[in-house]
CSV table of C-alpha atoms in Angstrom, one decimal:
chain,number,residue,atom,x,y,z
V,291,UNK,CA,31.4,-28.5,-4.2
V,292,UNK,CA,32.4,-25.9,-6.7
V,293,UNK,CA,28.8,-25.6,-7.9
V,294,UNK,CA,27.7,-25.1,-4.3
V,295,UNK,CA,30.3,-22.4,-3.8
V,296,UNK,CA,29.4,-20.6,-7.1
V,297,UNK,CA,25.7,-20.8,-6.0
V,298,UNK,CA,26.6,-19.4,-2.6
V,299,UNK,CA,28.6,-16.6,-4.1
V,300,UNK,CA,25.8,-15.8,-6.5
V,301,UNK,CA,23.4,-15.7,-3.6
V,302,UNK,CA,25.6,-13.3,-1.7
V,303,UNK,CA,26.0,-11.1,-4.8
V,304,UNK,CA,22.2,-11.0,-5.3
V,305,UNK,CA,21.7,-10.1,-1.6
V,306,UNK,CA,24.2,-7.3,-1.9
V,307,UNK,CA,22.5,-6.0,-5.0
V,308,UNK,CA,19.0,-6.2,-3.5
V,309,UNK,CA,17.5,-2.8,-2.5
V,310,UNK,CA,16.4,-4.4,0.9
V,311,UNK,CA,18.0,-7.1,2.9
V,312,UNK,CA,16.5,-9.0,5.8
V,313,UNK,CA,17.7,-10.5,9.1
V,314,UNK,CA,15.9,-12.0,12.0
V,315,UNK,CA,17.4,-10.7,15.3
V,316,UNK,CA,16.7,-11.2,19.0
V,317,UNK,CA,17.4,-8.7,21.8
V,318,UNK,CA,19.1,-11.5,23.9
V,319,UNK,CA,21.4,-14.4,23.6
V,320,UNK,CA,20.3,-16.0,26.8
V,321,UNK,CA,17.3,-15.5,29.1
V,322,UNK,CA,15.8,-17.5,32.0
V,323,UNK,CA,12.8,-19.8,31.3
V,324,UNK,CA,9.6,-17.7,31.8
V,325,UNK,CA,11.3,-14.4,30.9
V,326,UNK,CA,10.4,-12.4,27.9
V,327,UNK,CA,12.6,-10.7,25.3
V,328,UNK,CA,12.2,-9.0,21.9
V,329,UNK,CA,12.5,-10.4,18.4
V,330,UNK,CA,12.6,-8.3,15.2
V,331,UNK,CA,12.7,-8.4,11.5
V,332,UNK,CA,15.5,-6.0,10.5
V,333,UNK,CA,15.0,-4.5,7.0
V,334,UNK,CA,18.0,-2.7,5.6
V,335,UNK,CA,17.5,-0.5,2.5
V,336,UNK,CA,20.0,0.9,0.1
V,337,UNK,CA,20.2,4.7,0.1
V,338,UNK,CA,17.0,6.3,-1.4
V,339,UNK,CA,15.0,3.1,-1.2
V,340,UNK,CA,12.0,2.6,1.1
V,341,UNK,CA,9.7,-0.2,2.3
V,342,UNK,CA,6.2,0.4,3.6
V,343,UNK,CA,4.2,0.9,6.8
V,344,UNK,CA,1.1,-1.2,7.6
V,345,UNK,CA,-0.8,1.4,5.6
V,346,UNK,CA,1.5,2.0,2.6
V,347,UNK,CA,-0.4,5.0,1.4
V,348,UNK,CA,-1.4,5.6,-2.2
V,349,UNK,CA,0.7,2.8,-3.7
V,350,UNK,CA,3.1,0.1,-2.4
V,351,UNK,CA,2.4,-2.9,-0.2
V,352,UNK,CA,2.7,-3.4,3.6
V,353,UNK,CA,5.9,-5.0,4.8
V,354,UNK,CA,5.2,-8.4,6.5
V,355,UNK,CA,6.8,-10.5,9.2
V,356,UNK,CA,5.7,-14.0,10.1
V,357,UNK,CA,7.5,-15.6,13.1
V,358,UNK,CA,7.6,-19.3,13.9
V,359,UNK,CA,8.2,-20.1,17.5
V,360,UNK,CA,9.1,-23.2,19.5
V,361,UNK,CA,6.1,-25.0,21.0
V,362,UNK,CA,4.6,-23.1,24.0
V,363,UNK,CA,6.3,-19.8,23.3
V,364,UNK,CA,4.0,-16.8,22.8
V,365,UNK,CA,4.5,-13.6,20.7
V,366,UNK,CA,2.9,-10.2,21.2
V,367,UNK,CA,1.6,-7.7,18.7
V,368,UNK,CA,4.0,-6.5,16.0
V,369,UNK,CA,5.2,-3.0,16.9
V,370,UNK,CA,5.6,-0.7,13.9
V,371,UNK,CA,7.9,2.4,14.4
V,372,UNK,CA,6.2,5.7,13.4
V,373,UNK,CA,6.3,5.9,9.7
V,374,UNK,CA,7.6,8.6,7.4
V,375,UNK,CA,6.0,10.3,4.4
V,376,UNK,CA,7.3,10.0,0.9
V,377,UNK,CA,6.0,12.0,-2.1
V,378,UNK,CA,6.2,10.1,-5.3
V,379,UNK,CA,5.0,12.6,-7.9
V,380,UNK,CA,1.9,13.6,-6.0
V,381,UNK,CA,1.2,10.2,-4.6
V,382,UNK,CA,1.9,9.9,-0.9
V,383,UNK,CA,3.4,6.8,0.6
V,384,UNK,CA,4.1,5.9,4.3
V,385,UNK,CA,7.2,3.9,5.2
V,386,UNK,CA,10.8,3.7,6.1
V,387,UNK,CA,14.1,4.5,4.6
V,388,UNK,CA,17.6,3.2,5.6
V,389,UNK,CA,16.7,0.7,8.2
V,390,UNK,CA,13.7,-0.4,10.2
V,391,UNK,CA,13.0,-3.0,12.9
V,392,UNK,CA,9.5,-4.5,13.2
V,393,UNK,CA,9.6,-6.0,16.6
V,394,UNK,CA,7.4,-8.1,18.9
V,395,UNK,CA,7.8,-9.3,22.5
V,396,UNK,CA,8.3,-13.0,23.0
V,397,UNK,CA,7.3,-14.8,26.2
V,398,UNK,CA,9.1,-18.0,27.0
V,399,UNK,CA,7.3,-20.7,29.0
V,400,UNK,CA,8.5,-21.0,32.6
V,401,UNK,CA,8.4,-24.8,32.2
V,402,UNK,CA,10.7,-24.9,29.2
V,403,UNK,CA,13.9,-26.9,29.6
V,404,UNK,CA,17.2,-25.0,29.5
V,405,UNK,CA,19.0,-25.2,26.1
V,406,UNK,CA,19.2,-23.6,22.8
V,407,UNK,CA,16.1,-22.8,20.8
V,408,UNK,CA,15.8,-21.7,17.1
V,409,UNK,CA,13.3,-19.1,16.1
V,410,UNK,CA,12.5,-18.6,12.4
V,411,UNK,CA,10.7,-16.0,10.3
V,412,UNK,CA,9.5,-15.3,6.8
V,413,UNK,CA,9.3,-11.7,5.6
V,414,UNK,CA,8.1,-9.9,2.5
V,415,UNK,CA,8.3,-6.4,1.3
V,416,UNK,CA,8.1,-4.1,-1.7
V,417,UNK,CA,11.1,-1.9,-1.9
V,418,UNK,CA,10.7,1.2,-4.0
V,419,UNK,CA,12.8,4.2,-5.2
V,420,UNK,CA,11.4,5.3,-8.5
V,421,UNK,CA,11.0,1.7,-9.5
V,422,UNK,CA,9.9,-1.1,-7.2
V,423,UNK,CA,11.4,-4.5,-6.4
V,424,UNK,CA,9.5,-7.1,-4.3
V,425,UNK,CA,11.5,-9.1,-1.9
V,426,UNK,CA,11.1,-12.1,0.3
V,427,UNK,CA,13.4,-13.2,3.1
V,428,UNK,CA,13.9,-15.9,5.7
V,429,UNK,CA,15.7,-15.6,8.9
V,430,UNK,CA,16.7,-17.8,11.9
V,431,UNK,CA,18.0,-16.8,15.3
V,432,UNK,CA,19.0,-18.9,18.3
V,433,UNK,CA,18.1,-18.0,21.9
V,434,UNK,CA,19.4,-20.0,24.9
V,435,UNK,CA,17.3,-20.6,27.9
V,436,UNK,CA,19.6,-20.6,30.9
V,437,UNK,CA,20.3,-19.1,34.3
V,438,UNK,CA,21.5,-15.8,33.1
V,439,UNK,CA,20.3,-12.8,31.0
V,440,UNK,CA,22.8,-11.9,28.3
V,441,UNK,CA,21.8,-9.3,25.7
V,442,UNK,CA,22.7,-10.0,22.1
V,443,UNK,CA,24.9,-7.9,19.9
V,444,UNK,CA,21.7,-6.4,18.4
V,445,UNK,CA,20.4,-5.1,21.7
V,446,UNK,CA,21.4,-1.5,20.9
V,447,UNK,CA,19.3,-1.6,17.7
V,448,UNK,CA,16.3,-2.7,19.7
V,449,UNK,CA,16.8,0.2,22.1
V,450,UNK,CA,17.1,2.7,19.2
V,451,UNK,CA,14.0,1.5,17.4
V,452,UNK,CA,11.9,1.2,20.6
V,453,UNK,CA,12.1,5.0,20.8
V,454,UNK,CA,10.4,5.2,17.3
V,455,UNK,CA,7.4,3.1,18.4
V,456,UNK,CA,4.4,5.4,19.0
V,457,UNK,CA,3.6,5.8,22.6
V,458,UNK,CA,0.2,4.8,24.0
V,459,UNK,CA,0.0,7.8,26.3
V,460,UNK,CA,-3.6,8.5,26.7
V,461,UNK,CA,-4.4,11.3,24.3
V,462,UNK,CA,-8.1,12.1,24.1
V,463,UNK,CA,-9.7,13.4,21.1
V,464,UNK,CA,-12.5,13.2,18.6
V,465,UNK,CA,-13.2,13.3,14.9
V,466,UNK,CA,-15.9,15.6,13.7
V,467,UNK,CA,-17.3,15.0,10.2
V,468,UNK,CA,-16.9,18.0,7.9
V,469,UNK,CA,-17.9,18.4,4.3
V,470,UNK,CA,-14.5,17.4,3.1
V,471,UNK,CA,-13.6,14.9,5.8
V,472,UNK,CA,-13.0,15.4,9.5
V,473,UNK,CA,-11.8,17.9,12.0
V,474,UNK,CA,-9.5,16.0,14.4
V,475,UNK,CA,-9.1,17.4,17.9
V,476,UNK,CA,-6.4,15.9,20.1
V,477,UNK,CA,-5.1,16.7,23.5
V,478,UNK,CA,-3.1,17.1,25.7
V,479,UNK,CA,0.0,17.9,23.7
V,480,UNK,CA,1.8,20.5,25.9
V,481,UNK,CA,1.4,24.2,26.3
V,482,UNK,CA,2.2,25.4,22.8
V,483,UNK,CA,1.6,24.7,19.2
V,484,UNK,CA,4.1,22.1,17.7
V,485,UNK,CA,6.2,23.1,14.7
V,486,UNK,CA,4.6,20.3,12.6
V,487,UNK,CA,1.9,17.6,13.1
V,488,UNK,CA,0.7,14.9,10.8
V,489,UNK,CA,-1.8,12.1,11.3
V,490,UNK,CA,-1.0,8.7,9.7
V,491,UNK,CA,-4.3,6.8,9.4
V,492,UNK,CA,-3.9,3.1,10.0
V,493,UNK,CA,-6.5,2.2,7.4
V,494,UNK,CA,-5.8,3.1,3.8
V,495,UNK,CA,-9.4,3.8,3.2
V,496,UNK,CA,-10.0,6.4,6.0
V,497,UNK,CA,-8.2,9.6,4.9
V,498,UNK,CA,-6.8,11.0,1.8
V,499,UNK,CA,-3.0,10.5,1.9
V,500,UNK,CA,-2.2,13.2,-0.7
V,501,UNK,CA,-4.4,16.0,0.7
V,502,UNK,CA,-2.7,18.6,2.9
V,503,UNK,CA,-3.6,18.4,6.6
V,504,UNK,CA,-4.4,21.8,7.9
V,505,UNK,CA,-2.9,22.1,11.4
V,506,UNK,CA,-4.0,24.6,14.0
V,507,UNK,CA,-3.8,25.1,17.7
V,508,UNK,CA,-6.8,26.1,19.8
V,509,UNK,CA,-6.9,26.4,23.5
V,510,UNK,CA,-4.4,23.6,24.2
V,511,UNK,CA,-5.9,21.3,21.5
V,512,UNK,CA,-4.2,20.3,18.4
V,513,UNK,CA,-6.7,20.6,15.5
V,514,UNK,CA,-6.2,18.9,12.2
V,515,UNK,CA,-8.5,19.3,9.2
V,516,UNK,CA,-8.2,16.2,7.1
V,517,UNK,CA,-9.8,15.1,3.9
V,518,UNK,CA,-11.8,11.9,3.7
V,519,UNK,CA,-10.4,9.1,1.5
V,520,UNK,CA,-12.1,8.7,-1.9
V,521,UNK,CA,-12.3,5.0,-0.9
V,522,UNK,CA,-14.2,5.6,2.3
V,523,UNK,CA,-17.6,4.1,1.5
V,524,UNK,CA,-19.2,4.7,4.9
V,525,UNK,CA,-18.3,6.8,7.9
V,526,UNK,CA,-16.3,4.7,10.4
V,527,UNK,CA,-17.0,4.6,14.1
V,528,UNK,CA,-13.5,5.6,14.9
V,529,UNK,CA,-10.3,6.7,13.1
V,530,UNK,CA,-7.2,5.0,14.3
V,531,UNK,CA,-3.6,5.9,13.5
V,532,UNK,CA,-0.4,7.5,14.5
V,533,UNK,CA,0.0,11.2,15.3
V,534,UNK,CA,3.5,12.6,14.8
V,535,UNK,CA,4.3,15.8,16.4
V,536,UNK,CA,7.5,17.7,15.7
V,537,UNK,CA,9.0,20.3,18.0
V,538,UNK,CA,12.5,21.5,16.9
V,539,UNK,CA,14.5,18.3,16.5
V,540,UNK,CA,12.2,16.2,18.6
V,541,UNK,CA,9.8,13.9,16.7
V,542,UNK,CA,7.2,12.3,19.0
V,543,UNK,CA,4.7,9.7,17.9
V,544,UNK,CA,1.4,8.7,19.6
V,545,UNK,CA,-1.0,5.9,18.9
V,546,UNK,CA,-4.4,7.5,18.7
V,547,UNK,CA,-7.9,6.3,18.4
V,548,UNK,CA,-10.5,9.0,17.7
V,549,UNK,CA,-14.3,8.4,18.0
V,550,UNK,CA,-16.2,9.8,15.1
V,551,UNK,CA,-19.1,12.0,16.2
V,552,UNK,CA,-22.3,11.6,14.4
V,553,UNK,CA,-23.6,14.7,12.7
X,204,UNK,CA,-35.3,18.0,-1.9
X,205,UNK,CA,-34.0,14.5,-1.9
X,206,UNK,CA,-32.8,14.9,-5.4
X,207,UNK,CA,-31.1,18.1,-4.5
X,208,UNK,CA,-29.2,16.4,-1.7
X,209,UNK,CA,-28.1,13.6,-3.9
X,210,UNK,CA,-26.8,16.1,-6.4
X,211,UNK,CA,-24.8,17.9,-3.7
X,212,UNK,CA,-23.4,14.6,-2.4
X,213,UNK,CA,-22.3,13.7,-5.9
X,214,UNK,CA,-20.6,17.1,-6.3
X,215,UNK,CA,-18.8,16.6,-3.0
X,216,UNK,CA,-17.5,13.2,-4.1
X,217,UNK,CA,-16.5,14.6,-7.5
X,218,UNK,CA,-14.3,17.2,-6.0
X,219,UNK,CA,-12.2,14.6,-4.1
X,220,UNK,CA,-11.4,12.5,-7.1
X,221,UNK,CA,-11.9,13.0,-10.8
X,222,UNK,CA,-14.8,11.1,-12.2
X,223,UNK,CA,-17.2,9.6,-9.6
X,224,UNK,CA,-18.4,6.1,-10.4
X,225,UNK,CA,-21.7,6.1,-12.3
X,226,UNK,CA,-21.0,9.5,-13.9
X,227,UNK,CA,-19.7,9.9,-17.4
X,228,UNK,CA,-16.3,8.4,-17.9
X,229,UNK,CA,-13.8,11.1,-19.0
X,230,UNK,CA,-13.5,11.0,-22.8
X,231,UNK,CA,-10.1,10.8,-24.5
X,232,UNK,CA,-8.3,10.2,-27.8
X,233,UNK,CA,-4.9,8.6,-27.8
X,234,UNK,CA,-2.6,7.0,-30.3
X,235,UNK,CA,-2.4,3.3,-30.1
X,236,UNK,CA,0.7,1.2,-30.5
X,237,UNK,CA,0.0,0.7,-34.2
X,238,UNK,CA,-0.3,4.5,-34.8
X,239,UNK,CA,-4.1,4.7,-35.0
X,240,UNK,CA,-6.2,7.3,-33.1
X,241,UNK,CA,-8.5,5.6,-30.6
X,242,UNK,CA,-11.2,7.4,-28.8
X,243,UNK,CA,-13.3,6.2,-25.9
X,244,UNK,CA,-16.5,7.3,-27.8
X,245,UNK,CA,-15.6,4.9,-30.6
X,246,UNK,CA,-16.8,2.1,-28.4
X,247,UNK,CA,-20.3,3.4,-27.3
X,248,UNK,CA,-22.5,0.4,-27.1
X,249,UNK,CA,-19.8,-1.8,-25.7
X,250,UNK,CA,-18.3,-2.4,-22.3
X,251,UNK,CA,-14.7,-1.0,-22.1
X,252,UNK,CA,-12.0,-2.1,-19.7
X,253,UNK,CA,-9.1,0.4,-19.1
X,254,UNK,CA,-6.0,-1.2,-17.7
X,255,UNK,CA,-3.1,1.0,-16.5
X,256,UNK,CA,0.1,-0.8,-17.5
X,257,UNK,CA,3.8,-0.6,-16.8
X,258,UNK,CA,5.3,-3.9,-17.9
X,259,UNK,CA,8.4,-3.5,-15.6
X,260,UNK,CA,6.3,-3.0,-12.4
X,261,UNK,CA,6.5,-6.2,-10.3
X,262,UNK,CA,2.8,-6.0,-9.5
X,263,UNK,CA,2.0,-5.9,-13.2
X,264,UNK,CA,4.5,-8.8,-13.7
X,265,UNK,CA,2.6,-10.7,-11.0
X,266,UNK,CA,-0.5,-10.6,-13.1
X,267,UNK,CA,1.2,-11.3,-16.4
X,268,UNK,CA,3.7,-14.0,-15.4
X,269,UNK,CA,0.8,-15.9,-13.9
X,270,UNK,CA,-1.3,-15.3,-17.1
X,271,UNK,CA,-4.0,-13.8,-14.9
X,272,UNK,CA,-4.3,-10.6,-16.9
X,273,UNK,CA,-4.1,-12.3,-20.3
X,274,UNK,CA,-6.8,-14.8,-19.2
X,275,UNK,CA,-9.1,-12.0,-18.2
X,276,UNK,CA,-8.3,-10.1,-21.4
X,277,UNK,CA,-9.3,-13.2,-23.5
X,278,UNK,CA,-12.4,-14.0,-21.4
X,279,UNK,CA,-13.8,-10.5,-21.6
X,280,UNK,CA,-12.9,-9.6,-25.2
X,281,UNK,CA,-14.4,-13.0,-26.0
X,282,UNK,CA,-17.7,-11.6,-24.6
X,283,UNK,CA,-17.5,-8.5,-26.8
X,284,UNK,CA,-15.7,-6.2,-24.3
X,285,UNK,CA,-13.2,-3.7,-25.6
X,286,UNK,CA,-9.9,-3.9,-23.5
X,287,UNK,CA,-7.7,-0.8,-23.7
X,288,UNK,CA,-4.3,-1.2,-22.0
X,289,UNK,CA,-2.9,2.3,-21.3
X,290,UNK,CA,0.7,3.2,-20.6
X,291,UNK,CA,1.2,6.6,-18.9
X,292,UNK,CA,4.9,6.1,-18.0
X,293,UNK,CA,6.7,9.4,-19.0
X,294,UNK,CA,9.6,9.2,-21.4
X,295,UNK,CA,12.7,8.0,-19.5
X,296,UNK,CA,10.6,6.5,-16.7
X,297,UNK,CA,10.1,2.9,-15.9
X,298,UNK,CA,7.7,1.1,-18.3
X,299,UNK,CA,7.7,3.8,-21.0
X,300,UNK,CA,7.3,2.2,-24.4
X,301,UNK,CA,7.0,3.3,-28.0
X,302,UNK,CA,4.4,1.5,-30.2
X,303,UNK,CA,6.9,-1.1,-31.4
X,304,UNK,CA,8.1,-2.0,-28.0
X,305,UNK,CA,4.6,-2.1,-26.6
X,306,UNK,CA,3.5,-4.6,-29.2
X,307,UNK,CA,6.7,-6.7,-28.8
X,308,UNK,CA,6.3,-6.9,-25.0
X,309,UNK,CA,2.6,-7.7,-25.2
X,310,UNK,CA,3.2,-10.3,-27.9
X,311,UNK,CA,6.0,-11.8,-25.8
X,312,UNK,CA,3.5,-12.2,-22.9
X,313,UNK,CA,0.8,-13.5,-25.2
X,314,UNK,CA,-1.4,-10.6,-24.0
X,315,UNK,CA,-4.7,-10.0,-25.7
X,316,UNK,CA,-5.9,-6.4,-25.2
X,317,UNK,CA,-8.0,-4.8,-28.0
X,318,UNK,CA,-5.4,-2.0,-28.2
X,319,UNK,CA,-2.4,-0.6,-26.3
X,320,UNK,CA,-2.7,3.1,-25.9
X,321,UNK,CA,0.3,5.4,-25.4
X,322,UNK,CA,-0.2,8.3,-22.9
X,323,UNK,CA,3.4,9.5,-22.4
X,324,UNK,CA,2.2,13.0,-21.2
X,325,UNK,CA,0.1,11.3,-18.5
X,326,UNK,CA,-2.9,13.4,-19.6
X,327,UNK,CA,-5.4,10.6,-19.7
X,328,UNK,CA,-4.0,8.9,-16.6
X,329,UNK,CA,-4.5,12.1,-14.6
X,330,UNK,CA,-8.0,12.5,-16.0
X,331,UNK,CA,-8.9,9.2,-14.5
X,332,UNK,CA,-6.7,9.7,-11.5
X,333,UNK,CA,-4.9,6.5,-12.3
X,334,UNK,CA,-2.6,5.9,-9.3
X,335,UNK,CA,-1.1,2.5,-9.7
X,336,UNK,CA,-0.2,-0.2,-12.2
X,337,UNK,CA,-2.4,-2.0,-12.5
X,338,UNK,CA,-5.3,0.3,-11.9
X,339,UNK,CA,-8.5,-0.9,-13.6
X,340,UNK,CA,-11.7,0.8,-14.8
X,341,UNK,CA,-14.9,-0.5,-16.4
X,342,UNK,CA,-17.0,1.8,-18.6
X,343,UNK,CA,-20.6,0.9,-19.5
X,344,UNK,CA,-22.0,0.8,-23.1
X,345,UNK,CA,-23.5,4.2,-22.4
X,346,UNK,CA,-20.1,5.6,-21.4
X,347,UNK,CA,-20.6,5.7,-17.6
X,348,UNK,CA,-17.9,4.7,-15.2
X,349,UNK,CA,-18.9,1.5,-13.5
X,350,UNK,CA,-15.8,0.5,-11.7
X,351,UNK,CA,-12.6,2.2,-10.5
X,352,UNK,CA,-10.0,0.3,-8.5
X,353,UNK,CA,-7.9,-2.7,-7.9
X,354,UNK,CA,-7.7,-5.8,-10.1
X,355,UNK,CA,-8.5,-8.0,-7.2
X,356,UNK,CA,-9.0,-8.3,-3.5
X,357,UNK,CA,-5.5,-9.3,-2.3
X,358,UNK,CA,-2.9,-6.5,-2.4
X,359,UNK,CA,0.4,-8.4,-2.8
X,360,UNK,CA,3.2,-9.0,-5.2
X,361,UNK,CA,2.9,-12.8,-4.8
X,362,UNK,CA,1.2,-14.6,-7.7
X,363,UNK,CA,0.2,-17.4,-5.3
X,364,UNK,CA,-2.4,-15.1,-3.9
X,365,UNK,CA,-4.3,-14.8,-7.2
X,366,UNK,CA,-6.4,-18.0,-7.0
X,367,UNK,CA,-7.5,-16.9,-3.5
X,368,UNK,CA,-8.4,-13.4,-4.5
X,369,UNK,CA,-11.7,-12.1,-5.9
X,370,UNK,CA,-11.3,-10.5,-9.2
X,371,UNK,CA,-13.1,-7.2,-8.9
X,372,UNK,CA,-13.1,-6.4,-12.7
X,373,UNK,CA,-14.7,-9.7,-13.6
X,374,UNK,CA,-17.2,-9.3,-10.8
X,375,UNK,CA,-18.2,-5.7,-11.8
X,376,UNK,CA,-18.6,-6.8,-15.4
X,377,UNK,CA,-20.7,-9.8,-14.5
X,378,UNK,CA,-22.9,-7.8,-12.2
X,379,UNK,CA,-23.4,-5.0,-14.8
X,380,UNK,CA,-24.1,-7.5,-17.6
X,381,UNK,CA,-26.6,-9.2,-15.4
X,382,UNK,CA,-28.5,-5.9,-15.0
X,383,UNK,CA,-27.3,-5.5,-11.4
X,384,UNK,CA,-25.7,-2.5,-9.8
X,385,UNK,CA,-21.9,-3.0,-9.3
X,386,UNK,CA,-21.7,-4.0,-5.6
X,387,UNK,CA,-18.2,-2.7,-5.1
X,388,UNK,CA,-17.8,0.2,-7.6
X,389,UNK,CA,-14.7,1.8,-6.1
X,390,UNK,CA,-11.8,0.0,-4.4
X,391,UNK,CA,-8.3,1.0,-3.5
X,392,UNK,CA,-6.0,0.1,-6.3
X,393,UNK,CA,-2.7,-1.5,-5.4
X,394,UNK,CA,0.7,-1.7,-7.2
X,395,UNK,CA,3.5,0.6,-8.3
X,396,UNK,CA,2.7,4.2,-8.7
X,397,UNK,CA,2.1,5.4,-12.2
X,398,UNK,CA,5.4,6.8,-13.4
X,399,UNK,CA,4.1,10.2,-14.6
């Protein structure tokens, strides 16, 4: 008994000392059979530490979440909030500080019996400040299928992070190969040039992370001159990623897929 | 005309990184952990592996705690390859070692590089554009860069992935030794950033 307690205390101490802690959370306590809700891995970092986006940039490793569901339940694609950029001595990384939710929509079967169900997940991450510490976590959360809809205590966090997920508003654009890389042209993005814009490529082997992206505005089109990745062995058919546009205090993110023109 | 185009393409690639694969590997002279001067040119006629190293980086730990790196060091040096482990961590930064500490750490892990080279100014690391630990390079007996990139095909911090991964350094060496072109001469390295 004492040994168990000591072990438990040690575990808690280790968790508190860890640069990143993990919880599995659900947006609801109770939903009706056949309804959907959201589940998320919540990664909480100590100040100055970060974990990584699906493309971590020049170093680091992507954060992972692997959810195990009850039989017959279905899960949608993992939604990654728009990443942020970190400069580590000239190397550029893409990721998140403070806290991030990686969420996915869960569909319950209409035929499921009412009752309490357990969902589980495994997560892994590399947390870095100057140094890096890899971490692994496991989480469990219970969701009840009943005749009501009751949000969970974490519902507000879902709402907050949902705003960070890039929108799929149809932006059209293209990528024109240049000597150094590509000229990306994207529209419509309003009537005036944004204060800042940056394109986060989803593949780590498409664009240079460290090269400056030259932003210009031409007749209602946002133009970004970006450098090819040194790991890009052949020209891709399309360049996918997240465009982040800043106007004043507003930071908007768009999921973008740009066809590459042949020269 | 074709030749001209090839040259231009090579120049274009060169301007994005430092040393394009198949061109001359940047030369250098560094002090090793025992205090001797070691130059890349000393090893003309032999294959040379360069391994960027920070013993406190968890991705480096992945490859040493599993014996993966040491096994590769022993296998390749057993075939006459020169293995240079290079530490470019700046003084005060993670993984920075003096000669005595480097030897102590490497002996403790039963590592088997030919030499450990100290690059506290980061000069050689920057010449090679070494980004991560580990970041691996293979130099041909003629001094050409044959491989620049990751240790293997699965970027992770989990040692359980090593048996499932393809070791790119071993593959590049075996292809080159067999007289073939290296099929994957440049890959994206993974790990901690080099602590310049």
